[in-house]
Short mmCIF file of C-alpha atoms in Angstrom, two decimals:
data_model
loop_
_atom_site.label_atom_id
_atom_site.label_comp_id
_atom_site.label_asym_id
_atom_site.label_seq_id
_atom_site.Cartn_x
_atom_site.Cartn_y
_atom_site.Cartn_z
CA MET A 1 -8.67 10.83 -46.15
CA THR A 2 -6.10 13.37 -45.57
CA LYS A 3 -7.10 16.79 -43.89
CA LYS A 4 -6.54 18.61 -47.16
CA LYS A 5 -8.89 16.61 -48.68
CA THR A 6 -11.53 17.22 -45.95
CA ASN A 7 -10.97 21.03 -46.15
CA ILE A 8 -11.65 20.87 -49.48
CA LEU A 9 -14.71 18.98 -49.43
CA LEU A 10 -16.09 20.75 -46.35
CA THR A 11 -15.40 23.77 -48.30
CA ALA A 12 -17.19 22.95 -51.34
CA PHE A 13 -19.96 21.62 -49.63
CA LEU A 14 -20.77 24.80 -47.73
CA PHE A 15 -20.20 26.90 -50.04
CA LEU A 16 -23.07 25.44 -52.51
CA SER A 17 -25.18 25.70 -49.59
CA LEU A 18 -24.06 29.01 -48.78
CA HIS A 19 -27.88 30.44 -49.30
CA SER A 20 -28.86 28.66 -46.40
CA ILE A 21 -26.38 29.11 -44.01
CA SER A 22 -25.06 33.02 -44.68
CA GLN A 23 -25.12 33.99 -41.53
CA PHE A 24 -22.56 31.61 -39.90
CA HIS A 25 -18.71 32.68 -39.90
CA TYR A 26 -17.09 29.07 -39.26
CA ALA A 27 -17.96 25.87 -39.97
CA ALA A 28 -16.22 22.24 -38.58
CA LEU A 29 -16.71 18.69 -40.03
CA LEU A 30 -17.54 15.60 -37.35
CA ASP A 31 -15.62 12.51 -37.39
CA THR A 32 -16.90 9.57 -38.98
CA VAL A 33 -20.03 8.00 -37.43
CA LYS A 34 -19.27 4.15 -36.96
CA THR A 35 -22.71 3.25 -35.13
CA THR A 36 -25.67 4.90 -35.57
CA GLY A 37 -26.87 5.95 -32.33
CA PHE A 38 -26.22 9.10 -29.55
CA TYR A 39 -23.27 10.98 -29.34
CA ASN A 40 -21.29 13.76 -27.34
CA ILE A 41 -19.48 16.47 -29.06
CA PRO A 42 -17.47 17.79 -26.33
CA ILE A 43 -17.40 22.08 -25.88
CA THR A 44 -13.70 21.99 -25.86
CA PRO A 45 -11.77 25.55 -25.47
CA GLU A 46 -10.88 25.71 -29.07
CA LEU A 47 -14.11 25.27 -30.44
CA SER A 48 -15.63 27.63 -27.39
CA SER A 49 -14.12 30.46 -28.68
CA TYR A 50 -16.41 30.18 -31.86
CA LEU A 51 -19.53 30.35 -29.56
CA LYS A 52 -21.21 32.49 -27.53
CA THR A 53 -21.02 31.32 -23.93
CA ASP A 54 -25.00 29.90 -24.03
CA LEU A 55 -23.85 28.32 -27.56
CA SER A 56 -27.01 29.43 -29.02
CA ASP A 57 -25.12 30.10 -32.59
CA LEU A 58 -24.06 26.12 -32.95
CA ARG A 59 -25.82 24.29 -35.24
CA ILE A 60 -25.60 20.61 -36.86
CA ILE A 61 -26.66 19.82 -40.72
CA ASP A 62 -26.49 16.51 -42.11
CA GLY A 63 -25.12 15.78 -45.77
CA LYS A 64 -28.24 16.92 -46.92
CA LYS A 65 -28.40 20.52 -45.13
CA GLN A 66 -31.23 19.71 -42.75
CA PRO A 67 -30.95 20.50 -39.15
CA VAL A 68 -30.40 17.93 -36.63
CA ALA A 69 -31.96 17.98 -33.65
CA PHE A 70 -29.36 18.70 -30.40
CA ILE A 71 -29.48 19.43 -26.98
CA SER A 72 -26.49 20.83 -24.63
CA ASP A 73 -25.57 19.52 -21.35
CA ILE A 74 -23.17 19.65 -18.22
CA PRO A 75 -21.90 16.51 -16.89
CA SER A 76 -21.19 17.34 -13.80
CA ALA A 77 -24.80 18.74 -12.95
CA ARG A 78 -25.75 15.01 -13.30
CA LYS A 79 -23.65 14.14 -10.43
CA ALA A 80 -23.65 15.15 -7.24
CA ILE A 81 -21.26 17.46 -5.52
CA LEU A 82 -21.96 18.30 -2.06
CA PRO A 83 -19.52 19.92 -0.01
CA VAL A 84 -19.38 17.04 3.16
CA LEU A 85 -18.01 17.98 7.01
CA LEU A 86 -15.36 15.62 7.83
CA HIS A 87 -14.12 15.24 11.77
CA GLN A 88 -10.16 15.36 12.54
CA GLU A 89 -8.40 13.88 14.87
CA ILE A 90 -6.34 15.59 17.46
CA ILE A 91 -3.57 13.30 18.71
CA LYS A 92 -1.57 16.09 20.35
CA LYS A 93 -2.16 19.33 21.95
CA GLU A 94 0.52 21.09 24.07
CA THR A 95 1.22 24.42 24.80
CA ILE A 96 5.62 24.62 25.52
CA ASP A 97 6.93 28.13 26.36
CA SER A 98 4.64 30.86 24.42
CA LYS A 99 3.72 28.46 21.17
CA THR A 100 0.78 26.27 21.41
CA ILE A 101 1.17 22.86 19.42
CA LEU A 102 -1.61 21.20 18.02
CA GLU A 103 -1.21 17.48 15.71
CA ILE A 104 -3.82 16.42 13.47
CA ALA A 105 -3.90 12.99 12.31
CA ASN A 106 -5.15 12.15 8.44
CA PRO A 107 -4.59 8.06 8.71
CA GLY A 108 -6.71 7.81 5.35
CA LYS A 109 -4.29 10.19 3.71
CA SER A 110 -7.21 12.11 1.79
CA GLU A 111 -6.49 15.37 0.56
CA LEU A 112 -7.00 18.59 2.46
CA SER A 113 -7.29 22.14 2.06
CA ASN A 114 -8.81 23.45 5.37
CA PHE A 115 -9.33 23.09 8.80
CA ILE A 116 -12.05 24.59 10.64
CA ILE A 117 -10.42 25.33 14.50
CA GLU A 118 -13.29 25.74 16.90
CA LEU A 119 -11.96 27.64 19.82
CA LYS A 120 -13.80 27.99 23.00
CA SER A 121 -15.16 31.30 24.30
CA ALA A 122 -12.22 33.21 22.55
CA ALA A 123 -12.17 35.97 19.75
CA ALA A 124 -8.66 36.32 19.48
CA GLU A 125 -5.99 36.99 16.69
CA ARG A 126 -2.61 34.83 16.77
CA ILE A 127 0.10 34.36 14.06
CA ALA A 128 0.61 30.42 13.58
CA SER A 129 2.14 28.20 10.81
CA LEU A 130 1.14 24.90 9.18
CA SER A 131 3.54 21.84 8.28
CA GLY A 132 2.70 18.57 7.14
CA SER A 133 4.61 14.78 8.04
CA ASP A 134 4.18 10.98 7.09
CA ASP A 135 6.01 9.66 9.96
CA LYS A 136 5.72 12.54 12.55
CA VAL A 137 9.97 13.09 12.34
CA ASN A 138 10.18 14.73 9.22
CA TRP A 139 7.84 18.10 8.79
CA PHE A 140 7.69 20.22 6.05
CA ALA A 141 6.23 23.36 5.62
CA ILE A 142 2.77 24.13 4.22
CA LEU A 143 2.02 27.75 5.12
CA ASP A 144 5.18 29.63 6.63
CA SER A 145 2.61 32.13 8.41
CA LEU A 146 -1.23 32.57 8.71
CA LEU A 147 -3.31 34.83 10.74
CA LEU A 148 -6.02 33.42 13.56
CA HIS A 149 -8.25 36.73 13.24
CA LYS A 150 -11.33 37.49 15.14
CA SER A 151 -13.71 37.42 12.03
CA GLY A 152 -15.69 34.06 12.16
CA GLU A 153 -19.21 32.21 13.36
CA TYR A 154 -20.33 32.54 17.09
CA ASN A 155 -22.22 30.65 19.03
CA ASN A 156 -22.77 30.72 23.02
CA THR A 157 -19.60 28.74 23.69
CA SER A 158 -17.52 28.67 20.75
CA HIS A 159 -15.81 30.52 18.01
CA SER A 160 -14.67 28.76 14.89
CA GLN A 161 -11.81 30.04 12.58
CA ARG A 162 -11.29 28.55 8.68
CA ILE A 163 -7.54 28.04 7.99
CA ASN A 164 -7.25 27.47 3.87
CA PHE A 165 -3.84 25.80 2.57
CA PRO A 166 -2.70 24.29 -0.45
CA PRO A 167 -3.99 20.52 -1.10
CA GLY A 168 -2.12 18.28 0.63
CA ASN A 169 -2.88 14.58 1.56
CA TYR A 170 0.04 13.94 4.88
CA LYS A 171 -0.59 11.52 6.98
CA TYR A 172 -0.23 13.87 9.89
CA PHE A 173 -0.51 17.85 10.24
CA ARG A 174 0.83 20.34 13.03
CA LEU A 175 -0.14 23.95 13.47
CA THR A 176 2.19 25.71 15.48
CA ILE A 177 0.71 29.25 17.53
CA SER A 178 2.79 31.82 18.54
CA ASN A 179 1.18 33.29 21.53
CA ASP A 180 3.90 35.69 21.94
CA LYS A 181 3.02 36.14 26.05
CA LYS A 182 -0.80 36.13 25.75
CA GLU A 183 -2.75 32.84 27.13
CA ALA A 184 -2.99 30.02 24.89
CA LEU A 185 -5.90 29.27 23.18
CA ASN A 186 -8.79 26.09 24.04
CA ILE A 187 -9.12 24.36 20.82
CA VAL A 188 -11.67 22.17 21.72
CA ASN A 189 -12.58 20.68 17.76
CA VAL A 190 -11.30 20.34 14.24
CA THR A 191 -12.81 19.44 11.35
CA SER A 192 -12.85 20.10 7.33
CA PHE A 193 -14.99 21.00 5.17
CA ASP A 194 -14.49 20.14 1.91
CA ILE A 195 -15.96 18.63 -1.47
CA SER A 196 -16.53 14.66 -0.86
CA PRO A 197 -12.77 13.09 -1.30
CA SER A 198 -14.26 10.70 -3.77
CA ILE A 199 -14.54 13.76 -6.63
CA ASP A 200 -12.16 15.34 -8.10
CA ILE A 201 -13.87 18.46 -8.91
CA ASN A 202 -10.89 19.29 -11.52
CA GLN A 203 -12.21 16.79 -13.67
CA PHE A 204 -15.56 19.17 -14.50
CA PHE A 205 -13.32 21.36 -15.80
CA PHE A 206 -11.34 21.73 -18.93
CA ASP A 207 -7.85 24.14 -18.31
CA ASN A 208 -8.38 27.38 -21.17
CA PRO A 209 -4.58 27.97 -22.46
CA ALA A 210 -2.36 30.37 -20.18
CA PRO A 211 -2.67 33.30 -20.74
CA SER A 212 -0.52 36.27 -20.79
CA LEU A 213 -0.40 39.49 -18.05
CA SER A 214 0.91 42.63 -17.73
CA GLN A 215 0.60 44.34 -14.43
CA THR A 216 0.38 47.86 -13.67
CA ASP A 217 0.52 50.00 -10.52
CA SER A 218 -0.72 53.18 -10.01
CA GLY A 219 -2.21 55.10 -7.05
CA ARG A 220 -4.77 53.19 -5.07
CA TYR A 221 -5.16 50.75 -8.04
CA SER A 222 -3.76 47.88 -9.92
CA LEU A 223 -4.67 46.65 -12.82
CA VAL A 224 -3.89 43.25 -14.53
CA LYS A 225 -4.44 43.06 -17.86
CA ILE A 226 -5.12 39.44 -19.46
CA ILE A 227 -4.73 38.37 -22.91
CA ASN A 228 -5.58 35.45 -24.20
CA ASP A 229 -4.95 34.10 -27.88
CA LYS A 230 -8.36 33.58 -28.21
CA PRO A 231 -11.68 34.85 -27.07
CA TYR A 232 -12.56 31.72 -24.89
CA HIS A 233 -15.38 30.86 -22.35
CA ILE A 234 -14.40 31.64 -18.95
CA SER A 235 -16.18 30.32 -15.49
CA ARG A 236 -13.64 29.78 -13.40
CA ILE A 237 -10.10 32.14 -12.68
CA LYS A 238 -7.19 31.06 -10.23
CA LEU A 239 -4.69 33.41 -9.20
CA ASN A 240 -1.18 32.86 -8.29
CA ILE A 241 -0.34 35.52 -5.87
CA SER A 242 3.44 35.65 -4.16
CA GLY A 243 3.08 38.90 -1.97
CA PRO A 244 3.07 40.31 0.59
CA TRP A 245 2.55 37.66 3.16
CA PHE A 246 -1.07 39.17 4.66
CA TYR A 247 -3.68 40.85 2.28
CA LYS A 248 -7.09 41.30 1.94
CA ARG A 249 -8.08 43.30 -1.04
CA GLN A 250 -11.43 44.06 -3.10
CA ALA A 251 -10.83 43.18 -7.00
CA LYS A 252 -13.11 43.58 -9.73
CA LEU A 253 -12.97 41.72 -13.15
CA PHE A 254 -14.18 43.52 -16.58
CA THR A 255 -14.32 43.26 -20.14
CA GLU A 256 -13.60 46.73 -20.88
CA MET A 257 -12.41 49.62 -19.99
CA LYS A 258 -12.84 53.09 -19.26
CA PRO A 259 -11.34 56.52 -19.57
CA GLY A 260 -9.85 56.36 -16.09
CA LEU A 261 -9.19 53.52 -13.66
CA GLN A 262 -11.79 55.23 -10.73
CA GLU A 263 -14.36 55.32 -13.68
CA THR A 264 -13.49 51.54 -14.39
CA TRP A 265 -13.59 50.56 -10.69
CA ASN A 266 -17.54 52.82 -10.45
CA SER A 267 -19.16 51.45 -13.89
CA ASN A 268 -20.39 47.87 -14.26
CA SER A 269 -18.09 44.97 -13.74
CA HIS A 270 -18.76 41.11 -14.62
CA ILE A 271 -17.83 40.38 -11.11
CA ALA A 272 -16.12 41.59 -7.60
CA LEU A 273 -13.80 39.49 -5.70
CA THR A 274 -12.17 39.45 -2.17
CA LEU A 275 -8.72 38.11 -3.01
CA SER A 276 -7.29 36.92 0.56
CA SER A 277 -3.91 35.35 1.36
CA ASP A 278 -5.92 33.17 3.72
CA GLU A 279 -7.91 31.85 -0.11
CA PHE A 280 -6.18 29.56 -2.23
CA SER A 281 -9.50 28.01 -4.04
CA PRO A 282 -10.29 29.45 -8.08
CA TYR A 283 -12.76 31.58 -8.00
CA PHE A 284 -16.15 30.57 -9.83
CA ILE A 285 -17.60 33.04 -11.91
CA PRO A 286 -20.58 34.00 -14.19
CA PHE A 287 -19.81 32.69 -18.00
CA LEU A 288 -17.92 35.42 -20.21
CA LYS A 289 -16.15 35.17 -23.39
CA SER A 290 -13.83 37.81 -24.30
CA LYS A 291 -10.31 37.58 -25.63
CA VAL A 292 -8.82 40.48 -23.14
CA LEU A 293 -9.71 40.56 -19.55
CA TYR A 294 -8.93 43.80 -16.81
CA LEU A 295 -8.46 43.07 -13.19
CA LEU A 296 -8.58 45.75 -10.85
CA ILE A 297 -7.55 45.85 -7.46
CA GLU A 298 -8.22 48.44 -4.48
CA ASN A 299 -4.85 48.75 -2.49
CA GLY A 300 -5.82 51.41 -0.38
CA ASP A 301 -2.47 52.54 1.41
CA ASN A 302 -1.23 48.64 1.23
CA SER A 303 1.83 47.89 -1.45
CA PRO A 304 0.50 46.51 -4.52
CA LEU A 305 0.22 42.57 -4.36
CA LYS A 306 2.38 40.60 -6.84
CA ILE A 307 0.50 38.64 -9.10
CA ASP A 308 3.00 35.52 -11.00
CA SER A 309 -0.15 34.30 -13.07
CA ILE A 310 -3.43 33.34 -14.07
CA ALA A 311 -4.87 29.98 -15.10
CA THR A 312 -8.58 29.98 -16.53
CA ALA A 313 -11.16 27.43 -16.57
CA GLN A 314 -14.53 26.68 -18.46
CA VAL A 315 -16.81 24.04 -16.96
CA LYS A 316 -16.97 21.13 -19.36
CA ARG A 317 -20.18 21.04 -21.60
CA ARG A 318 -21.18 19.17 -24.29
CA VAL A 319 -23.97 18.53 -27.21
CA ILE A 320 -25.67 15.62 -27.50
CA ALA A 321 -27.42 14.45 -31.06
CA GLN A 322 -28.48 11.23 -32.63
CA LEU A 323 -26.39 10.49 -35.84
CA GLU A 324 -26.68 8.21 -38.54
CA LYS A 325 -24.24 5.29 -39.20
CA GLY A 326 -22.10 6.34 -43.12
CA SER A 327 -23.75 9.97 -43.01
CA ILE A 328 -21.51 13.31 -42.97
CA TYR A 329 -22.40 15.84 -39.84
CA SER A 330 -21.12 19.36 -39.92
CA LEU A 331 -21.23 22.40 -37.23
CA LEU A 332 -22.23 25.87 -38.13
CA LEU A 333 -20.14 28.12 -35.77
CA ASP A 334 -20.67 32.03 -34.70
CA ASN A 335 -23.60 33.76 -35.70
CA PRO A 336 -24.02 37.43 -33.80
CA GLY A 337 -28.21 36.99 -34.45
CA ALA A 338 -28.38 33.68 -33.77
CA ILE A 339 -31.14 32.41 -31.14
CA ALA A 340 -31.12 29.09 -29.35
CA PRO A 341 -33.10 26.34 -31.32
CA ASP A 342 -36.58 25.18 -29.92
CA TYR A 343 -36.08 20.91 -30.01
CA ASP A 344 -38.58 18.11 -29.62
CA LEU A 345 -35.63 17.05 -28.30
CA GLN A 346 -35.38 18.69 -24.98
CA HIS A 347 -38.31 16.99 -23.33
CA PHE A 348 -36.28 13.43 -23.55
CA ARG A 349 -32.76 14.15 -22.09
CA GLU A 350 -33.58 11.95 -18.91
CA ARG A 351 -34.03 9.19 -21.44
CA ILE A 352 -30.95 9.63 -23.87
CA PRO A 353 -28.38 6.92 -22.40
CA ASP A 354 -24.61 7.31 -21.73
CA ASN A 355 -23.23 7.97 -25.51
CA SER A 356 -19.99 7.95 -27.30
CA VAL A 357 -17.55 10.83 -27.70
CA ILE A 358 -17.14 12.19 -31.38
CA ASN A 359 -14.89 14.98 -32.11
CA ILE A 360 -14.66 17.46 -34.98
CA LYS A 361 -12.00 17.26 -37.73
CA ASN A 362 -10.98 20.82 -38.19
CA ILE A 363 -12.87 24.27 -38.16
CA ILE A 364 -12.79 26.21 -41.37
CA ALA A 365 -13.77 30.07 -42.14
CA LEU A 366 -16.84 30.51 -44.42
CA PRO A 367 -17.31 32.61 -47.30
CA GLN A 368 -19.89 35.40 -46.88
CA PRO A 369 -22.51 36.78 -49.10
CA GLU A 370 -21.12 40.25 -49.30
CA THR A 371 -17.56 38.59 -50.41
CA ILE A 372 -19.80 36.85 -53.55
CA THR A 373 -21.86 39.84 -54.21
CA SER A 374 -18.62 41.73 -54.50
CA LYS A 375 -16.94 39.77 -56.97
CA LYS A 376 -20.50 39.02 -59.23
CA GLN A 377 -20.47 42.91 -59.36
CA THR A 378 -16.93 43.40 -61.06
CA GLY A 379 -18.39 40.99 -63.80
CA LYS A 380 -15.95 38.71 -63.71
CA TRP A 381 -16.71 36.04 -65.97
CA TRP A 382 -15.58 33.13 -64.13
CA ILE A 383 -17.76 32.78 -61.43
CA TRP A 384 -20.02 30.45 -63.19
CA PRO A 385 -17.11 28.30 -63.90
CA ALA A 386 -15.86 28.38 -60.77
CA ILE A 387 -19.11 27.23 -59.28
CA ILE A 388 -19.10 24.61 -61.34
CA PHE A 389 -15.72 23.61 -60.88
CA ILE A 390 -16.40 23.39 -57.12
CA ALA A 391 -19.54 21.32 -58.16
CA LEU A 392 -17.57 19.09 -59.66
CA LEU A 393 -14.55 18.27 -57.36
CA LEU A 394 -17.33 17.75 -54.67
CA ALA A 395 -18.85 15.14 -56.59
CA ILE A 396 -15.56 13.45 -57.10
CA LEU A 397 -14.20 14.33 -53.22
CA ALA A 398 -17.92 12.24 -52.24
CA TRP A 399 -17.16 9.65 -54.04
CA LYS A 400 -13.53 9.10 -52.63
CA LEU A 401 -14.93 9.33 -49.44
CA THR A 402 -17.43 6.50 -49.98
CA ALA A 403 -14.71 4.34 -51.49
CA ASP A 404 -12.45 5.26 -48.48
CA MET A 405 -15.19 4.18 -46.29
CA LYS A 406 -15.49 0.65 -47.58
CA ASN A 407 -12.16 0.24 -48.09
CA LYS A 408 -11.89 0.55 -43.78
CA LYS A 409 -14.83 -2.20 -43.92
#
């Protein structure tokens, strides 16, 4: 069946049942159910833009306009994503002139994004650089300049400093520390603190379409306006900052602005962030939904940061429902006054097996009661004939859909 026919069928069906779905603004028809069983319906970025962040305004109805029980689920919550401490092998450590060179082996070529450098009885600041190589002959820059600083964790005999860098899987890493006529640091151990290499954390997120940005620097603040084409759900945000080399700033994320920057900064934000040149990982934030976001950065006496791009993502979620072969199912979306339904199915979520994915065909806007009421008040004589025509059209298209399904068999 063509997309045009599908739209007509869904519109006609939902128009006739408007009295039972009048508070929902949009609807979507599910793909054909090929086999009876449980199905996953992914909450894609497109679908999320029509739903609350808690999915309380989502409903599933069958061809008889009856509600279908479902549960919501986050696939990543069923997997163990535990950080692990990886011990790294130091294959070379030497001090030449005013530089200390440390080479670290990564024989399995695991993807690494940080080193934790343990220094014996030291709390010092040094400028360093990091490079990578697969043959120890040709070296390539990873970080041109990084700061080993005094802050960190201490015990009785050592001090640990974490170095974050863009993920890389070089066979060898080389840390070059500039001592600048000072005594060399005594590096006793190197580890990496990371998610298990066997798990790609990105597989648990949907990337949202890239937003547009505008940045305004004023006094002690920088305001970055983030504009999405739709109000997508967001639970992760990543900033690409090109300068300056070293920075550590406080920032806050807002969904609306107050009359002034200082008033906005002092108001309630969605989340507070620390932007640092030592941090390359995305920021995980509580779920929000907004077409426009405002990132307010406190610069103090420093020059403004240059924000080149911002990427957002949402953790993958799905709803699971039992669907019958040959039946027609629709999703109802966007009801501001809706509360989450209470189905018995939630008590049996651990017994629901892994299941197939079923997608939506398209999303359409539903006619609203006030629109129909206003038409009736105008005394238009053609309202009832139009309803009868739609009923006949629905019957014809339903018959056509049944015939198409039989032909496919």
